[in-house]
Coordinates of C-alpha atoms in Angstrom, one line a residue:
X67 CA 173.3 52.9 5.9
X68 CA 177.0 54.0 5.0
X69 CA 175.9 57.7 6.3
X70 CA 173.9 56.9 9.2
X71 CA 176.4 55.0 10.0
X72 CA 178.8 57.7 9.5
X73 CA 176.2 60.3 11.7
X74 CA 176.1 57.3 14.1
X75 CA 179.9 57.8 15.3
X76 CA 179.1 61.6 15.8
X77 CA 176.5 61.8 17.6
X78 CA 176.3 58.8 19.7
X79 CA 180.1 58.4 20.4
X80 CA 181.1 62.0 21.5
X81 CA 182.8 62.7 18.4
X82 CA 182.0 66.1 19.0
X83 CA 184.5 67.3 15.9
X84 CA 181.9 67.4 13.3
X85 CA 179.0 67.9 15.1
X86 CA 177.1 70.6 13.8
X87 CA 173.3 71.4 13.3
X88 CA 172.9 70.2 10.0
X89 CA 174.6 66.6 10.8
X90 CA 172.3 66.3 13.8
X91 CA 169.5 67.3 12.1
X92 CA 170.2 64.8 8.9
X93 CA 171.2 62.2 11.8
X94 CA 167.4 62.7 13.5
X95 CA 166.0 62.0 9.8
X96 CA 168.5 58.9 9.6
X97 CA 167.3 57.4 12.8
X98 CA 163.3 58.5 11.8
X99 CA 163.8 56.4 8.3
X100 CA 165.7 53.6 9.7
X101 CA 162.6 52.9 12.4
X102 CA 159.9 53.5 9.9
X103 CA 161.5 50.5 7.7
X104 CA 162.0 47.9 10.6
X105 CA 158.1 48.7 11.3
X106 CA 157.3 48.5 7.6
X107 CA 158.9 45.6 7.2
X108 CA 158.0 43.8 10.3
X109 CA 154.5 45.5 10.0
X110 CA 154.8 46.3 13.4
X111 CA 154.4 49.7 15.2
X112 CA 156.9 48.9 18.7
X113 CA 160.6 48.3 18.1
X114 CA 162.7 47.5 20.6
X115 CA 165.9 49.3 20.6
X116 CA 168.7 47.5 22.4
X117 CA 171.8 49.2 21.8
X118 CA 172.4 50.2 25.3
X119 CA 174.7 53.7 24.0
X120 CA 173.0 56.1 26.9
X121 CA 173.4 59.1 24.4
X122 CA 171.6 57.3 21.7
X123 CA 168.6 56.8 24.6
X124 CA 169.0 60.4 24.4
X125 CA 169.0 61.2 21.1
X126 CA 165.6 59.8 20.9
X127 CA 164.4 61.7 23.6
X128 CA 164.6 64.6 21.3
X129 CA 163.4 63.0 18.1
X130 CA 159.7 64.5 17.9
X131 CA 158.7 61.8 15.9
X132 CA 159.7 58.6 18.0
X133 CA 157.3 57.6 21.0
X134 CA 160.3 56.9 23.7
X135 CA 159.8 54.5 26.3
X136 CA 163.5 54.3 28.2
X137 CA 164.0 50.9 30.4
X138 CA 167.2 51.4 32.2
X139 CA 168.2 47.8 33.0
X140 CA 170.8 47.7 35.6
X141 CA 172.4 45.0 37.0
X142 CA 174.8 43.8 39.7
X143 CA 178.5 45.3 38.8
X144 CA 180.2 42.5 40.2
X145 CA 178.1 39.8 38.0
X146 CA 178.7 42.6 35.1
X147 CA 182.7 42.3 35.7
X148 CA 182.8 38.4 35.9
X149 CA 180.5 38.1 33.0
X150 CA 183.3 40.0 31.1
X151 CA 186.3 38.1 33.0
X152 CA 185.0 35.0 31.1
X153 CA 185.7 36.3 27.7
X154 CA 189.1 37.4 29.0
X155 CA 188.5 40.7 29.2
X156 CA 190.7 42.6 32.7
X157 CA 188.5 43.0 35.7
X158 CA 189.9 46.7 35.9
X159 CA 188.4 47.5 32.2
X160 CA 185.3 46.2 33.0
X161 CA 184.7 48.0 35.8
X162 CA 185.9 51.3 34.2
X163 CA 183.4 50.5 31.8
X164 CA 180.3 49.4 34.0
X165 CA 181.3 53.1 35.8
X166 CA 181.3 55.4 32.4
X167 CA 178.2 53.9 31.1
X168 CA 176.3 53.9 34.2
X169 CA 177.7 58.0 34.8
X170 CA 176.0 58.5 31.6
X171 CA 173.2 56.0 31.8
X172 CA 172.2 58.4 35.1
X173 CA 172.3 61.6 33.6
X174 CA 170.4 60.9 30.0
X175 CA 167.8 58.7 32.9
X176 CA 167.4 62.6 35.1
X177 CA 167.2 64.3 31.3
X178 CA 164.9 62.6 29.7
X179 CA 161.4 63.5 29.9
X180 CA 159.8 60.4 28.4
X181 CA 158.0 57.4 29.5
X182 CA 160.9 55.6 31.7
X183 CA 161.4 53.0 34.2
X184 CA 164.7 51.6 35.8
X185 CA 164.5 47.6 36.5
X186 CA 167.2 45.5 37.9
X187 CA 168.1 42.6 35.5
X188 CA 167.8 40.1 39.0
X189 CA 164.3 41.1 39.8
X190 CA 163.2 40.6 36.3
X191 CA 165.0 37.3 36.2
X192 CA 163.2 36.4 39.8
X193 CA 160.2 37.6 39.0
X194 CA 159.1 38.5 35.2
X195 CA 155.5 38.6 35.7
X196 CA 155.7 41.4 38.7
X197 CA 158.4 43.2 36.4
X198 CA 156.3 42.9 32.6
X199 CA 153.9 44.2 34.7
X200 CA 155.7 47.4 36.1
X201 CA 157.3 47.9 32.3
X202 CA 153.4 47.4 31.0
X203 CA 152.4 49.9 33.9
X204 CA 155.3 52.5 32.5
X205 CA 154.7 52.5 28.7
X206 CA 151.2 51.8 28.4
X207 CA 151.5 48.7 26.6
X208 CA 149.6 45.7 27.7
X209 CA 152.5 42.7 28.5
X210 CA 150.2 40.5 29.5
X211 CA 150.5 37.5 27.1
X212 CA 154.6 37.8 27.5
X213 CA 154.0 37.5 31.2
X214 CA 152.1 34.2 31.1
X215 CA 154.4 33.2 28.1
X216 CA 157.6 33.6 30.4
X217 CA 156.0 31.7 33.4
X218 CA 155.5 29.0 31.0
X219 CA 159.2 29.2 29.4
X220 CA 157.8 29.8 26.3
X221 CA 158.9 33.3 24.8
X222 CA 159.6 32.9 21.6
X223 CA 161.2 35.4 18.9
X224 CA 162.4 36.0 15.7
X225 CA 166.3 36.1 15.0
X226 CA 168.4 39.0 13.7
X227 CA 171.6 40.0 12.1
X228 CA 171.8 43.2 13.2
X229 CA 174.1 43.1 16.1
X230 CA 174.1 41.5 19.1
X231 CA 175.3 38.3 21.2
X232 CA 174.2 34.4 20.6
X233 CA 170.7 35.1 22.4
X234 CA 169.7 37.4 19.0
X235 CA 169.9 34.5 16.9
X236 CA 167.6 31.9 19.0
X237 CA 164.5 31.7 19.0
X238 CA 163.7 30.3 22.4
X239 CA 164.4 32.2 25.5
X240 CA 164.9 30.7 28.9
X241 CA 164.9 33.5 31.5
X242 CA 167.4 32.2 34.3
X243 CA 169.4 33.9 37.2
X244 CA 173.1 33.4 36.8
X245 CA 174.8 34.5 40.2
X246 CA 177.9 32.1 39.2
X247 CA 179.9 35.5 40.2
X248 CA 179.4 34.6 43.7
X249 CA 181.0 31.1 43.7
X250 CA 183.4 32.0 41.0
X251 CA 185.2 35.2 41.1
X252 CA 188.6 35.7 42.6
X253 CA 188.5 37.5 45.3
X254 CA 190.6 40.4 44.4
X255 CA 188.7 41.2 41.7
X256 CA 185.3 40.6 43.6
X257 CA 186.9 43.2 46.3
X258 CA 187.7 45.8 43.8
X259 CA 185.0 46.1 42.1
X260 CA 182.7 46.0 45.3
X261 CA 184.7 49.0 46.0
X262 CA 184.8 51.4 43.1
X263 CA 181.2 50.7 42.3
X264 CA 180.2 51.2 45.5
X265 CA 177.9 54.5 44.5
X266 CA 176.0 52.0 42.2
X267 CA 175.5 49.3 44.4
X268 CA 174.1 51.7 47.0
X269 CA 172.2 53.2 44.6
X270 CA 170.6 50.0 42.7
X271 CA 170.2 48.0 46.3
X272 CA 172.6 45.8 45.8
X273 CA 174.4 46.7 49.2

């Protein structure tokens, strides 16, 4: 793990000072190995990769050996921004950040030739059965079950340590809008980021 780690911060973080063919190609192995053992192990053949680094997506667009399916899951920048002002983070840093990943998000979304959908997080939140059904309709995989589960609030899942935020480790999930953003945020801050995202809200239908 040390080493894919290591290929990790090359190849998915722009370090572009030792990139060269034989990293990438040892990277592409890594990232093969890594997905074969979560399947081994979990003796399952679909793994859900949520790492949301738009040049990883794009790494395994190229990997000949991984079935891609690419979700872009987008989501209102000014409920992105507020999300982040709770944990103290600046407004201005968020929005920098919703701006760079998106950028990227867009091009490896135009690059990539694989099975792809993009899906707004409020739509799915609104209506999961129409969206499991457009993501079921994209990949070929039949979401049927997960539908009627979440209609019933009763998706369930198994926990991991691997990265991620409190949700990882809970079993249940409630799926519920949170538009607290609209009550909540200053004004300034609501302002400014309607205005430097503007492009994206355009774009998503959010304006």
């Amino acid at each position: 793990m040390t080493n894919y780690r290591y290929l990790q911060n090359i190849f998915e973080n722009n370090n572009k000072k030792n990139q060269r063919a034989i990293n990438y190609k040892a990277y592409m192995n890594y990232t093969l190995g890594f997905f074969k053992s979560i399947s081994n192990v979990s003796n399952k053949t679909i793994i859900v990769d949520s790492s949301k680094n738009p040049q990883r997506a794009l790494n395994l667009s190229l990997n000949p050996n991984i079935e891609l399916v690419l979700i872009h899951l987008v989501r209102d920048s000014r409920g992105v921004v507020w999300s982040n002002m709770k944990k103290e983070r600046k407004s201005l840093g968020s929005i920098k950040a919703y701006i760079l990943t998106n950028l990227r998000s867009e091009i490896v979304y135009k690059k990539t030739i694989s099975k792809k959908i993009r899906i707004r997080y409020e739509d799915f939140v609104s209506d999961s059965t129409k969206i499991f059904e457009k993501i079921g309709e994209a990949s070929g995989i039949e979401l049927q079950s997960l539908s009627e589960k979440a209609i019933n609030d009763d998706l369930k899942v198994n926990g991991h340590i691997l990265a991620g935020n409190r949700m990882a480790y809970n079993s249940d999930i409630k799926i519920k809008q949170d538009q607290n953003w609209k009550h909540r945020m200053p004004y300034n801050d609501r302002f400014l980021t309607t205005i430097l995202t503007y492009p994206f809200l355009k774009k998503y239908g959010y304006i």
